[in-house]
GROMACS .gro file of C-alpha atoms in nm:
model
  193
    1MET     CA    1   0.212  -2.104   0.956
    2LEU     CA    2   0.000  -1.908   0.710
    3PRO     CA    3  -0.304  -2.054   0.537
    4THR     CA    4  -0.288  -2.144   0.170
    5PRO     CA    5  -0.413  -1.886  -0.079
    6GLU     CA    6  -0.751  -2.062  -0.071
    7GLY     CA    7  -0.776  -1.970   0.296
    8ASP     CA    8  -0.758  -2.301   0.480
    9GLY     CA    9  -0.533  -2.317   0.782
   10PRO     CA   10  -0.524  -2.295   1.158
   11HIS     CA   11  -0.518  -1.915   1.203
   12ARG     CA   12  -0.812  -1.679   1.216
   13PRO     CA   13  -0.786  -1.307   1.142
   14ALA     CA   14  -0.908  -1.234   1.497
   15GLY     CA   15  -0.577  -1.373   1.624
   16LEU     CA   16  -0.372  -1.116   1.433
   17ARG     CA   17  -0.169  -0.847   1.602
   18ILE     CA   18  -0.087  -0.518   1.426
   19GLY     CA   19   0.247  -0.368   1.518
   20PRO     CA   20   0.570  -0.208   1.398
   21LEU     CA   21   0.756  -0.391   1.122
   22ASP     CA   22   1.130  -0.375   1.059
   23LEU     CA   23   1.068  -0.409   0.687
   24ALA     CA   24   1.435  -0.392   0.592
   25ALA     CA   25   1.505  -0.696   0.815
   26ARG     CA   26   1.191  -0.890   0.707
   27VAL     CA   27   1.181  -0.785   0.342
   28ASP     CA   28   1.188  -1.141   0.207
   29GLU     CA   29   0.896  -1.248   0.425
   30ALA     CA   30   0.697  -0.938   0.328
   31LEU     CA   31   0.766  -0.996  -0.040
   32ARG     CA   32   0.643  -1.356  -0.010
   33VAL     CA   33   0.312  -1.215   0.118
   34GLN     CA   34   0.308  -0.960  -0.166
   35ALA     CA   35   0.393  -1.226  -0.426
   36VAL     CA   36   0.098  -1.442  -0.320
   37ALA     CA   37  -0.141  -1.147  -0.279
   38PHE     CA   38  -0.040  -0.966  -0.598
   39GLY     CA   39   0.074  -1.256  -0.817
   40LEU     CA   40   0.438  -1.153  -0.861
   41SER     CA   41   0.698  -1.355  -1.049
   42ASP     CA   42   1.039  -1.433  -0.897
   43GLU     CA   43   1.191  -1.165  -1.121
   44GLU     CA   44   0.940  -0.904  -1.000
   45VAL     CA   45   1.010  -0.999  -0.638
   46ALA     CA   46   1.383  -0.947  -0.691
   47ILE     CA   47   1.324  -0.600  -0.835
   48ARG     CA   48   1.084  -0.507  -0.554
   49ARG     CA   49   1.333  -0.626  -0.291
   50TYR     CA   50   1.576  -0.359  -0.406
   51ILE     CA   51   1.298  -0.095  -0.419
   52VAL     CA   52   1.170  -0.175  -0.068
   53GLN     CA   53   1.520  -0.154   0.079
   54ARG     CA   54   1.579   0.180  -0.093
   55HIS     CA   55   1.244   0.316   0.028
   56MET     CA   56   1.302   0.216   0.388
   57ALA     CA   57   1.614   0.435   0.390
   58CYS     CA   58   1.401   0.742   0.303
   59ARG     CA   59   1.322   1.009   0.559
   60GLY     CA   60   1.004   0.928   0.749
   61ALA     CA   61   0.950   0.581   0.601
   62ARG     CA   62   0.745   0.360   0.833
   63ALA     CA   63   0.602   0.009   0.814
   64LEU     CA   64   0.347  -0.195   1.006
   65GLY     CA   65   0.282  -0.567   0.996
   66ALA     CA   66  -0.009  -0.795   1.075
   67TYR     CA   67   0.131  -1.092   1.269
   68THR     CA   68  -0.019  -1.432   1.339
   69GLU     CA   69   0.001  -1.580   1.689
   70ASP     CA   70   0.327  -1.755   1.595
   71GLY     CA   71   0.481  -1.431   1.459
   72ALA     CA   72   0.440  -1.499   1.087
   73LEU     CA   73   0.367  -1.196   0.871
   74ALA     CA   74   0.010  -1.209   0.731
   75GLY     CA   75   0.013  -0.858   0.584
   76PHE     CA   76   0.207  -0.534   0.575
   77VAL     CA   77   0.188  -0.170   0.480
   78TYR     CA   78   0.455   0.093   0.439
   79GLY     CA   79   0.475   0.451   0.334
   80MET     CA   80   0.653   0.782   0.373
   81PRO     CA   81   0.608   1.154   0.333
   82ASN     CA   82   0.590   1.228  -0.039
   83ASP     CA   83   0.895   1.376  -0.207
   84ARG     CA   84   0.852   1.527  -0.553
   85ASP     CA   85   1.202   1.406  -0.643
   86HIS     CA   86   1.109   1.039  -0.596
   87TRP     CA   87   1.050   0.833  -0.907
   88TRP     CA   88   0.681   0.769  -0.831
   89SER     CA   89   0.609   1.141  -0.802
   90THR     CA   90   0.787   1.222  -1.128
   91VAL     CA   91   0.573   0.963  -1.310
   92VAL     CA   92   0.235   1.066  -1.164
   93GLU     CA   93   0.293   1.445  -1.164
   94PRO     CA   94   0.192   1.507  -1.529
   95TYR     CA   95  -0.127   1.303  -1.483
   96LEU     CA   96  -0.215   1.495  -1.165
   97ARG     CA   97  -0.133   1.828  -1.328
   98THR     CA   98  -0.366   1.752  -1.619
   99GLY     CA   99  -0.654   1.706  -1.373
  100GLY     CA  100  -0.561   2.008  -1.160
  101HIS     CA  101  -0.446   1.790  -0.869
  102GLU     CA  102  -0.069   1.847  -0.878
  103GLY     CA  103  -0.083   2.006  -0.531
  104TRP     CA  104  -0.156   1.664  -0.382
  105LEU     CA  105   0.214   1.584  -0.422
  106ASP     CA  106   0.289   1.832  -0.143
  107GLY     CA  107   0.197   1.767   0.218
  108SER     CA  108   0.095   1.407   0.154
  109PHE     CA  109   0.187   1.075   0.309
  110VAL     CA  110   0.227   0.812   0.036
  111ILE     CA  111   0.105   0.459   0.093
  112THR     CA  112   0.372   0.278  -0.103
  113GLU     CA  113   0.254  -0.082  -0.057
  114LEU     CA  114  -0.034  -0.253   0.124
  115HIS     CA  115  -0.071  -0.630   0.092
  116VAL     CA  116  -0.256  -0.893   0.290
  117HIS     CA  117  -0.211  -1.267   0.244
  118PRO     CA  118  -0.522  -1.401   0.063
  119GLY     CA  119  -0.603  -1.628   0.358
  120PHE     CA  120  -0.660  -1.315   0.570
  121GLN     CA  121  -0.827  -1.085   0.316
  122GLY     CA  122  -1.182  -0.963   0.365
  123HIS     CA  123  -1.157  -0.939   0.745
  124GLY     CA  124  -1.047  -0.579   0.798
  125VAL     CA  125  -0.672  -0.647   0.811
  126GLY     CA  126  -0.589  -0.407   0.527
  127ARG     CA  127  -0.813  -0.139   0.682
  128ALA     CA  128  -0.643  -0.180   1.021
  129LEU     CA  129  -0.295  -0.157   0.867
  130ILE     CA  130  -0.355   0.153   0.654
  131THR     CA  131  -0.550   0.347   0.917
  132ARG     CA  132  -0.296   0.275   1.189
  133LEU     CA  133  -0.009   0.383   0.961
  134THR     CA  134  -0.177   0.705   0.844
  135ASP     CA  135  -0.298   0.793   1.195
  136ALA     CA  136   0.068   0.847   1.283
  137ALA     CA  137   0.135   1.069   0.979
  138ALA     CA  138   0.208   1.438   1.032
  139GLU     CA  139   0.081   1.522   0.683
  140PRO     CA  140  -0.282   1.638   0.635
  141ARG     CA  141  -0.355   1.394   0.352
  142SER     CA  142  -0.254   1.068   0.191
  143ILE     CA  143  -0.203   0.954  -0.167
  144LEU     CA  144  -0.151   0.614  -0.326
  145SER     CA  145  -0.172   0.432  -0.657
  146ALA     CA  146  -0.371   0.119  -0.730
  147ILE     CA  147  -0.444  -0.080  -1.043
  148ASP     CA  148  -0.718   0.111  -1.227
  149THR     CA  149  -0.991  -0.150  -1.209
  150GLU     CA  150  -1.283  -0.215  -0.980
  151SER     CA  151  -1.135  -0.438  -0.711
  152PRO     CA  152  -1.168  -0.503  -0.338
  153ALA     CA  153  -0.860  -0.284  -0.283
  154ARG     CA  154  -1.013   0.014  -0.465
  155ALA     CA  155  -1.342  -0.038  -0.278
  156LEU     CA  156  -1.149  -0.031   0.052
  157TYR     CA  157  -0.969   0.288  -0.045
  158ARG     CA  158  -1.298   0.456  -0.140
  159ALA     CA  159  -1.455   0.346   0.191
  160LEU     CA  160  -1.161   0.511   0.370
  161GLY     CA  161  -1.223   0.840   0.188
  162TYR     CA  162  -0.982   0.814  -0.105
  163THR     CA  163  -1.106   0.959  -0.433
  164ASP     CA  164  -0.962   0.937  -0.783
  165LEU     CA  165  -0.717   1.216  -0.865
  166ALA     CA  166  -0.594   1.063  -1.193
  167ARG     CA  167  -0.685   0.753  -1.389
  168ARG     CA  168  -0.517   0.553  -1.663
  169VAL     CA  169  -0.173   0.632  -1.521
  170TYR     CA  170   0.098   0.424  -1.687
  171PHE     CA  171   0.417   0.332  -1.506
  172PRO     CA  172   0.709   0.233  -1.732
  173SER     CA  173   0.740  -0.120  -1.593
  174ALA     CA  174   0.366  -0.197  -1.557
  175SER     CA  175   0.141  -0.337  -1.827
  176LEU     CA  176  -0.184  -0.230  -1.656
  177PRO     CA  177  -0.296   0.128  -1.594
  178TYR     CA  178  -0.312   0.264  -1.240
  179ALA     CA  179  -0.528   0.521  -1.064
  180VAL     CA  180  -0.382   0.777  -0.823
  181MET     CA  181  -0.611   0.833  -0.525
  182GLY     CA  182  -0.604   1.085  -0.242
  183ALA     CA  183  -0.777   1.126   0.093
  184PRO     CA  184  -0.773   1.376   0.378
  185LEU     CA  185  -0.634   1.247   0.706
  186PRO     CA  186  -0.745   1.098   0.933
  187LEU     CA  187  -0.900   0.836   0.708
  188ARG     CA  188  -1.275   0.780   0.726
  189ARG     CA  189  -1.396   0.524   0.979
  190PRO     CA  190  -1.705   0.307   0.933
  191VAL     CA  191  -2.023   0.439   1.089
  192ILE     CA  192  -2.132   0.210   1.374
  193ARG     CA  193  -2.508   0.189   1.416
   0.00000   0.00000   0.00000
């Protein structure tokens, strides 16, 4: 059982296990986490279900989950080697080209989605998911897009070494602008003192 969005509930982030996720088989559970974390409508969830299933059929697509002690999904991440023919790349390419960063579309592992249930946010779950996924990437760098506002997600990405490659990127179906960020791999780890 997952906690409510306000964070009450019987599970603590310390009890989470990070491991492989068969995202195609658990897509509905993952999208419930994303809907709560990202505030998606039922219509948006239906569209994303199709997108996730299509992505997981792509060459090199991988997913990890954060699981509670009873096996519930508390967070997930997935990504794949970038392909310039994919829709996302065709949308962001002109923005990257304008800033002289078009080369980031080659030799990059794309973080397609990263979401953690609000009851588990702020405890390093997102960091553990994204670093574990990118540690297994053969590519020398990673790219992603995030809503172009100061947020905990953008702060996490910066802490991991991601920098802005393009800002005010507009996707056809999104009302808010996005930023495209890139980082060399492996991602930066916190300095322990």
